[in-house]
Amino acid sequence: MKFVDEFRNPELAQVLSREIAQLCEPNRHYKIMEVCGGHTHTIYRYGVQDHLPENIELVHGPGCPVCVIPMGRVDDGIAIAERDNVILTCFGDMMRVPGGRGSFLEANARGTDIRMVYSPLDALRIARDNPDRQVVFYAIGFETTAPSTALTILRAEAEGIDNFSVFCNHVTIIPAIKAILDSPDLRLDAFIGPGHVSTVIGCRPYEWISRDFGLPLVCAGFEPLDLLQSVYMIMKQFTEGRAEVENQYSRVVSYDGNPVALKVLANVFALRPFFEWRGLGSIAHSALQVAPKFAKYDAELRFEIPGVRVADPKACQCGEVLKGVLKPWECKVFGTACTPETPIGTCMVSSEGACAAYYNFGQYAKQRLTLEVLS
Amino acid sequence: MTPDLRLAATQACDVTDGCITCGDVAVALTVLDVVGADARCRDELGREETVATELVGTVQAGDRVLVHAGVAIERLAAAATGG
């Protein structure tokens, strides 16, 4: 495909792979975390890890927006959908996330009207077409998605659509990175920064990671060569004794982000004092809520929300996987009780989740491991 | 009939490739024509979608934009890909 093939060129990948190997100190182990679920997906799908020397380990972080939703918030969504006259709308992967009372799909089997949409603007259209129903958008996602929700609220206000509201679960990436860096379980050497989140927020918000923690961060694109080049840029920083924020994805990401989108976000949303992340626990100022001046579009004020905290299933180790402490296949229920068809944990639901990505595309890595054991 | 990108993306939620919206995946599209604050856009496979353009300022036919969840979130250089 035009513009894409050049980012998947196997000869170029081999060249980059050799150059990365030359930059490696043989006795040092490098742990590089990618915080974006899209990167995790590319790494497994294209076997990026197999192009890296054995002492460079890619660790998967909490960047899948579905995976970080705690079970209690799923139950809250079902509670809204069970009210009379409500249509709940959400993105596709959210439909199968298990809560304490099952998933949205299972709730629909019991009679709720939960519909999959591609955009919050589609949810607004459903509200426009059903003036006698309450239409709620179950908003998830990082800073890539939050602007579309904000814009939808602005359009609802401009059009005077009053039967629309948002159950806001938008999260922000910087506090999650901070929580990981503060976690005693994990020692990291560098970050591959998110691509499309950075389209909105730019690269500047990551500068403290280099300044305060001395770690390189490279914002990366989503093709296999993007990721290899980003690892190369990180290794180059190590060999030159630098720790900086760099932008590999400059064909899309500008260093200052999108100022219009940032302004819309600041207008429509306010920071929550706390928000619970699956696996990471409660993190201060890490999520968005609808700002008071748009309170009439806030589903949490329009409906009574149970707000019950539900503990994760004991067998599930999504928390450790999300922090990068465990690899997906090290979880006790991976591939046996927990599969993409019958997920126990959220990491197995979305294809950007580390467990589902490994389950679907990890067979090559597994073959390699088997061969190593046999030899 | 022109294939609808939005329909394809929604259906993609159910397959191995996953939901492009949940996955923070944005796609590069070319603007075909502008209707108010919306623009009809096409991807490289010929699939079309109407997207909101308020976050990227005024666009015109031929411009390339990065689209996520039905909203253009950034302008792209002519030859750039979002993938």
Coordinates of N, CA and C in Angstrom, one line a residue, chain A residues 109-238:
Chain A
A109 N -28.1 -9.2 26.5 CA -28.9 -10.5 26.5 C -30.0 -10.5 27.6
R110 N -29.8 -9.7 28.6 CA -30.8 -9.5 29.7 C -31.8 -8.4 29.4
G111 N -31.6 -7.7 28.3 CA -32.6 -6.7 27.9 C -32.2 -5.3 27.8
T112 N -30.9 -4.9 28.1 CA -30.6 -3.5 28.0 C -30.3 -3.2 26.5
D113 N -30.3 -1.9 26.2 CA -30.0 -1.4 24.8 C -28.7 -0.7 24.8
I114 N -27.6 -1.5 24.6 CA -26.2 -1.0 24.6 C -25.7 -1.1 23.2
R115 N -25.4 0.0 22.5 CA -25.1 -0.1 21.1 C -23.6 0.3 20.9
M116 N -23.0 -0.3 19.9 CA -21.6 0.0 19.6 C -21.6 1.1 18.6
V117 N -20.7 2.1 18.8 CA -20.5 3.2 17.9 C -19.0 3.4 17.6
Y118 N -18.8 4.0 16.5 CA -17.4 4.3 16.0 C -16.9 5.6 16.6
S119 N -17.9 6.5 16.8 CA -17.5 7.9 17.2 C -18.6 8.4 18.2
P120 N -18.2 9.2 19.1 CA -19.2 9.8 20.0 C -20.2 10.7 19.2
L121 N -19.8 11.1 18.0 CA -20.7 11.9 17.1 C -21.8 11.0 16.6
D122 N -21.5 9.7 16.5 CA -22.6 8.7 16.2 C -23.6 8.6 17.3
A123 N -23.1 8.6 18.6 CA -24.0 8.6 19.7 C -24.9 9.8 19.7
L124 N -24.3 11.0 19.4 CA -25.1 12.2 19.3 C -26.2 12.1 18.2
R125 N -25.8 11.4 17.1 CA -26.8 11.2 16.1 C -28.0 10.3 16.6
I126 N -27.6 9.3 17.3 CA -28.7 8.4 17.9 C -29.6 9.3 18.8
A127 N -29.0 10.2 19.6 CA -29.8 11.0 20.5 C -30.7 11.9 19.7
R128 N -30.2 12.5 18.6 CA -31.0 13.3 17.7 C -32.2 12.5 17.1
D129 N -31.9 11.3 16.7 CA -32.9 10.4 16.1 C -33.9 9.8 17.1
N130 N -33.6 9.9 18.4 CA -34.5 9.3 19.4 C -34.7 10.3 20.5
P131 N -35.5 11.4 20.2 CA -35.6 12.5 21.2 C -36.4 12.1 22.5
D132 N -37.1 10.9 22.4 CA -37.8 10.5 23.6 C -37.0 9.5 24.5
R133 N -35.7 9.2 24.1 CA -34.9 8.4 24.9 C -33.7 9.1 25.4
Q134 N -33.1 8.7 26.5 CA -31.9 9.2 27.0 C -30.7 8.5 26.4
V135 N -29.8 9.2 25.7 CA -28.7 8.5 25.1 C -27.4 8.9 25.8
V136 N -26.7 7.8 26.3 CA -25.5 8.1 27.1 C -24.3 7.5 26.3
F137 N -23.2 8.3 26.2 CA -22.0 7.8 25.6 C -21.0 7.3 26.7
Y138 N -20.6 6.1 26.7 CA -19.6 5.6 27.7 C -18.2 5.9 27.1
A139 N -17.7 7.0 27.6 CA -16.4 7.5 27.0 C -15.2 6.8 27.6
I140 N -14.4 6.2 26.8 CA -13.1 5.7 27.3 C -12.0 6.3 26.4
G141 N -10.7 6.1 26.8 CA -9.6 6.5 26.0 C -8.7 7.6 26.6
F142 N -7.6 7.7 26.0 CA -6.6 8.7 26.4 C -6.8 10.0 25.7
E143 N -5.8 10.8 25.6 CA -5.9 12.1 25.0 C -6.2 12.1 23.5
T144 N -6.0 10.9 22.8 CA -6.3 10.8 21.4 C -7.8 10.9 21.3
T145 N -8.6 10.2 22.2 CA -10.0 10.1 22.0 C -10.8 11.2 22.7
A146 N -10.2 11.7 23.8 CA -10.9 12.7 24.6 C -11.4 13.9 23.8
P147 N -10.6 14.4 22.8 CA -11.0 15.6 22.0 C -12.3 15.3 21.3
S148 N -12.5 14.1 20.8 CA -13.7 13.8 20.0 C -15.0 13.8 21.0
T149 N -14.8 13.4 22.2 CA -15.9 13.5 23.2 C -16.2 14.9 23.5
A150 N -15.1 15.7 23.7 CA -15.3 17.1 24.0 C -16.0 17.8 22.9
L151 N -15.6 17.6 21.7 CA -16.2 18.2 20.5 C -17.7 17.8 20.4
T152 N -18.0 16.6 20.8 CA -19.4 16.1 20.7 C -20.3 16.8 21.7
I153 N -19.7 17.1 22.9 CA -20.5 17.8 23.9 C -20.7 19.3 23.4
L154 N -19.7 19.9 22.8 CA -19.9 21.2 22.3 C -20.9 21.3 21.2
R155 N -21.0 20.2 20.3 CA -22.0 20.2 19.3 C -23.4 19.9 19.9
A156 N -23.5 19.1 20.9 CA -24.7 18.9 21.6 C -25.3 20.2 22.2
E157 N -24.4 21.0 22.7 CA -24.8 22.2 23.3 C -25.3 23.2 22.2
A158 N -24.5 23.3 21.1 CA -24.8 24.2 20.0 C -26.1 23.8 19.3
E159 N -26.4 22.5 19.3 CA -27.7 22.0 18.6 C -28.8 22.0 19.6
G160 N -28.6 22.2 20.9 CA -29.6 22.1 21.9 C -30.2 20.7 22.1
I161 N -29.3 19.7 22.0 CA -29.7 18.3 22.2 C -29.6 18.0 23.7
D162 N -30.7 17.8 24.4 CA -30.7 17.7 25.8 C -30.8 16.2 26.3
N163 N -31.1 15.3 25.4 CA -31.2 13.9 25.8 C -29.9 13.1 25.6
F164 N -28.8 13.9 25.6 CA -27.5 13.3 25.4 C -26.6 13.6 26.6
S165 N -25.9 12.6 27.1 CA -24.9 12.8 28.2 C -23.7 11.8 28.0
V166 N -22.7 12.1 28.8 CA -21.4 11.3 28.7 C -21.1 10.8 30.0
F167 N -20.8 9.4 30.1 CA -20.3 8.8 31.3 C -18.8 8.7 31.1
C168 N -18.1 9.7 31.7 CA -16.7 10.0 31.3 C -15.7 9.1 32.1
N169 N -14.9 8.3 31.3 CA -13.8 7.5 31.8 C -12.5 7.8 31.1
H170 N -12.4 9.0 30.6 CA -11.2 9.4 29.9 C -10.0 9.5 30.9
V171 N -8.9 9.0 30.5 CA -7.7 9.0 31.4 C -6.6 9.8 30.6
T172 N -5.6 10.1 31.4 CA -4.4 10.9 30.9 C -3.2 10.1 31.1
I173 N -2.3 10.1 30.2 CA -1.1 9.2 30.2 C 0.0 9.6 31.1
I174 N 0.2 10.9 31.3 CA 1.4 11.3 32.1 C 1.3 10.8 33.6
P175 N 0.2 10.9 34.3 CA 0.2 10.4 35.7 C 0.4 8.9 35.7
A176 N -0.1 8.2 34.7 CA 0.2 6.7 34.7 C 1.6 6.4 34.6
I177 N 2.3 7.1 33.7 CA 3.8 6.9 33.6 C 4.5 7.2 34.9
K178 N 4.0 8.3 35.6 CA 4.6 8.7 36.9 C 4.4 7.6 37.9
A179 N 3.2 7.0 37.9 CA 2.9 5.9 38.8 C 3.8 4.7 38.5
I180 N 4.0 4.4 37.3 CA 4.9 3.3 36.9 C 6.4 3.6 37.4
L181 N 6.8 4.8 37.2 CA 8.2 5.2 37.6 C 8.3 5.1 39.1
D182 N 7.2 5.4 39.8 CA 7.3 5.4 41.3 C 7.1 4.0 41.8
S183 N 6.7 3.0 41.0 CA 6.5 1.7 41.4 C 7.8 1.0 41.7
P184 N 7.9 0.4 42.9 CA 9.2 -0.3 43.3 C 9.4 -1.6 42.5
D185 N 8.4 -2.1 41.8 CA 8.5 -3.5 41.2 C 9.3 -3.5 40.0
L186 N 9.5 -2.3 39.4 CA 10.0 -2.3 38.0 C 11.2 -1.3 37.8
R187 N 12.2 -1.7 37.1 CA 13.3 -0.8 36.8 C 13.3 -0.7 35.3
L188 N 13.1 0.5 34.8 CA 13.1 0.7 33.3 C 14.3 1.6 32.9
D189 N 14.7 1.4 31.6 CA 15.8 2.2 31.1 C 15.4 3.3 30.1
A190 N 14.2 3.1 29.5 CA 13.7 4.1 28.5 C 12.3 3.8 28.2
F191 N 11.6 4.8 27.5 CA 10.3 4.7 27.1 C 10.2 4.9 25.6
I192 N 9.3 4.1 25.0 CA 8.8 4.4 23.6 C 7.5 5.2 23.9
G193 N 7.5 6.5 23.5 CA 6.3 7.3 23.8 C 5.2 7.1 22.9
P194 N 3.9 7.4 23.3 CA 2.8 7.1 22.5 C 2.8 8.0 21.2
G195 N 2.2 7.5 20.1 CA 2.2 8.2 18.9 C 1.0 9.2 18.8
H196 N -0.2 8.6 18.8 CA -1.4 9.5 18.6 C -1.8 10.3 19.8
V197 N -1.5 9.8 21.0 CA -1.7 10.7 22.2 C -0.8 12.0 22.0
S198 N 0.4 11.7 21.5 CA 1.3 12.9 21.4 C 0.9 13.8 20.2
T199 N 0.1 13.3 19.3 CA -0.5 14.2 18.3 C -1.2 15.3 18.9
V200 N -1.9 15.0 20.0 CA -2.7 16.0 20.7 C -1.9 16.7 21.8
I201 N -1.1 16.0 22.6 CA -0.5 16.7 23.7 C 0.9 17.2 23.4
G202 N 1.5 16.7 22.3 CA 2.9 17.0 21.9 C 3.9 16.3 22.7
C203 N 5.1 16.6 22.6 CA 6.2 15.9 23.3 C 6.7 16.6 24.6
R204 N 6.3 17.9 24.7 CA 6.8 18.7 25.9 C 6.4 18.0 27.2
P205 N 5.1 17.5 27.3 CA 4.7 17.0 28.7 C 5.6 15.8 29.2
Y206 N 6.5 15.2 28.3 CA 7.3 14.1 28.7 C 8.7 14.6 29.2
E207 N 9.0 15.8 29.1 CA 10.4 16.3 29.4 C 10.8 16.0 30.8
W208 N 9.9 15.9 31.8 CA 10.3 15.6 33.2 C 10.9 14.2 33.3
I209 N 10.5 13.3 32.4 CA 11.0 11.9 32.5 C 12.5 11.9 32.2
S210 N 12.9 12.7 31.2 CA 14.4 12.8 31.0 C 15.1 13.6 32.0
R211 N 14.4 14.7 32.4 CA 15.1 15.7 33.3 C 15.2 15.1 34.7
D212 N 14.1 14.5 35.3 CA 14.0 14.1 36.7 C 14.5 12.6 36.8
F213 N 14.2 11.8 35.8 CA 14.6 10.4 36.0 C 15.7 9.9 35.1
G214 N 16.2 10.8 34.3 CA 17.4 10.5 33.4 C 17.1 9.4 32.4
L215 N 15.8 9.3 32.0 CA 15.5 8.2 31.0 C 15.2 8.8 29.6
P216 N 15.7 8.2 28.5 CA 15.3 8.7 27.2 C 13.8 8.3 26.9
L217 N 13.1 9.1 26.1 CA 11.8 8.8 25.6 C 11.7 9.2 24.2
V218 N 11.3 8.3 23.3 CA 11.1 8.6 21.9 C 9.7 8.4 21.5
C219 N 9.0 9.4 21.0 CA 7.6 9.3 20.5 C 7.7 8.5 19.2
A220 N 6.9 7.5 19.0 CA 7.1 6.6 17.9 C 5.8 6.4 17.1
G221 N 6.0 6.1 15.8 CA 4.9 5.7 14.9 C 4.5 4.3 15.1
F222 N 3.5 3.8 14.3 CA 2.9 2.5 14.6 C 3.4 1.4 13.6
E223 N 4.2 1.7 12.7 CA 4.7 0.6 11.8 C 5.9 0.0 12.4
P224 N 6.2 -1.3 11.9 CA 7.4 -2.0 12.5 C 8.7 -1.2 12.4
L225 N 8.9 -0.5 11.3 CA 10.2 0.2 11.2 C 10.2 1.5 12.1
D226 N 9.0 2.0 12.3 CA 8.9 3.1 13.3 C 9.5 2.7 14.6
L227 N 9.0 1.5 15.1 CA 9.4 1.0 16.4 C 10.9 0.7 16.4
L228 N 11.4 0.0 15.3 CA 12.8 -0.3 15.3 C 13.7 1.0 15.3
Q229 N 13.2 2.0 14.5 CA 14.0 3.2 14.5 C 14.0 3.9 15.9
S230 N 12.8 3.8 16.6 CA 12.8 4.4 17.9 C 13.7 3.7 18.9
V231 N 13.8 2.4 18.8 CA 14.8 1.7 19.7 C 16.2 2.1 19.3
Y232 N 16.4 2.2 18.0 CA 17.7 2.7 17.5 C 18.1 4.1 18.2
M233 N 17.1 5.0 18.1 CA 17.3 6.3 18.6 C 17.6 6.3 20.2
I234 N 16.8 5.4 20.9 CA 17.1 5.2 22.3 C 18.5 4.7 22.6
M235 N 18.9 3.7 21.8 CA 20.2 3.1 22.0 C 21.3 4.1 21.7
K236 N 21.1 5.0 20.7 CA 22.0 6.0 20.3 C 22.2 7.0 21.5
Q237 N 21.0 7.3 22.1 CA 21.1 8.2 23.3 C 22.0 7.6 24.4
F238 N 21.8 6.2 24.6 CA 22.6 5.6 25.6 C 24.1 5.7 25.3

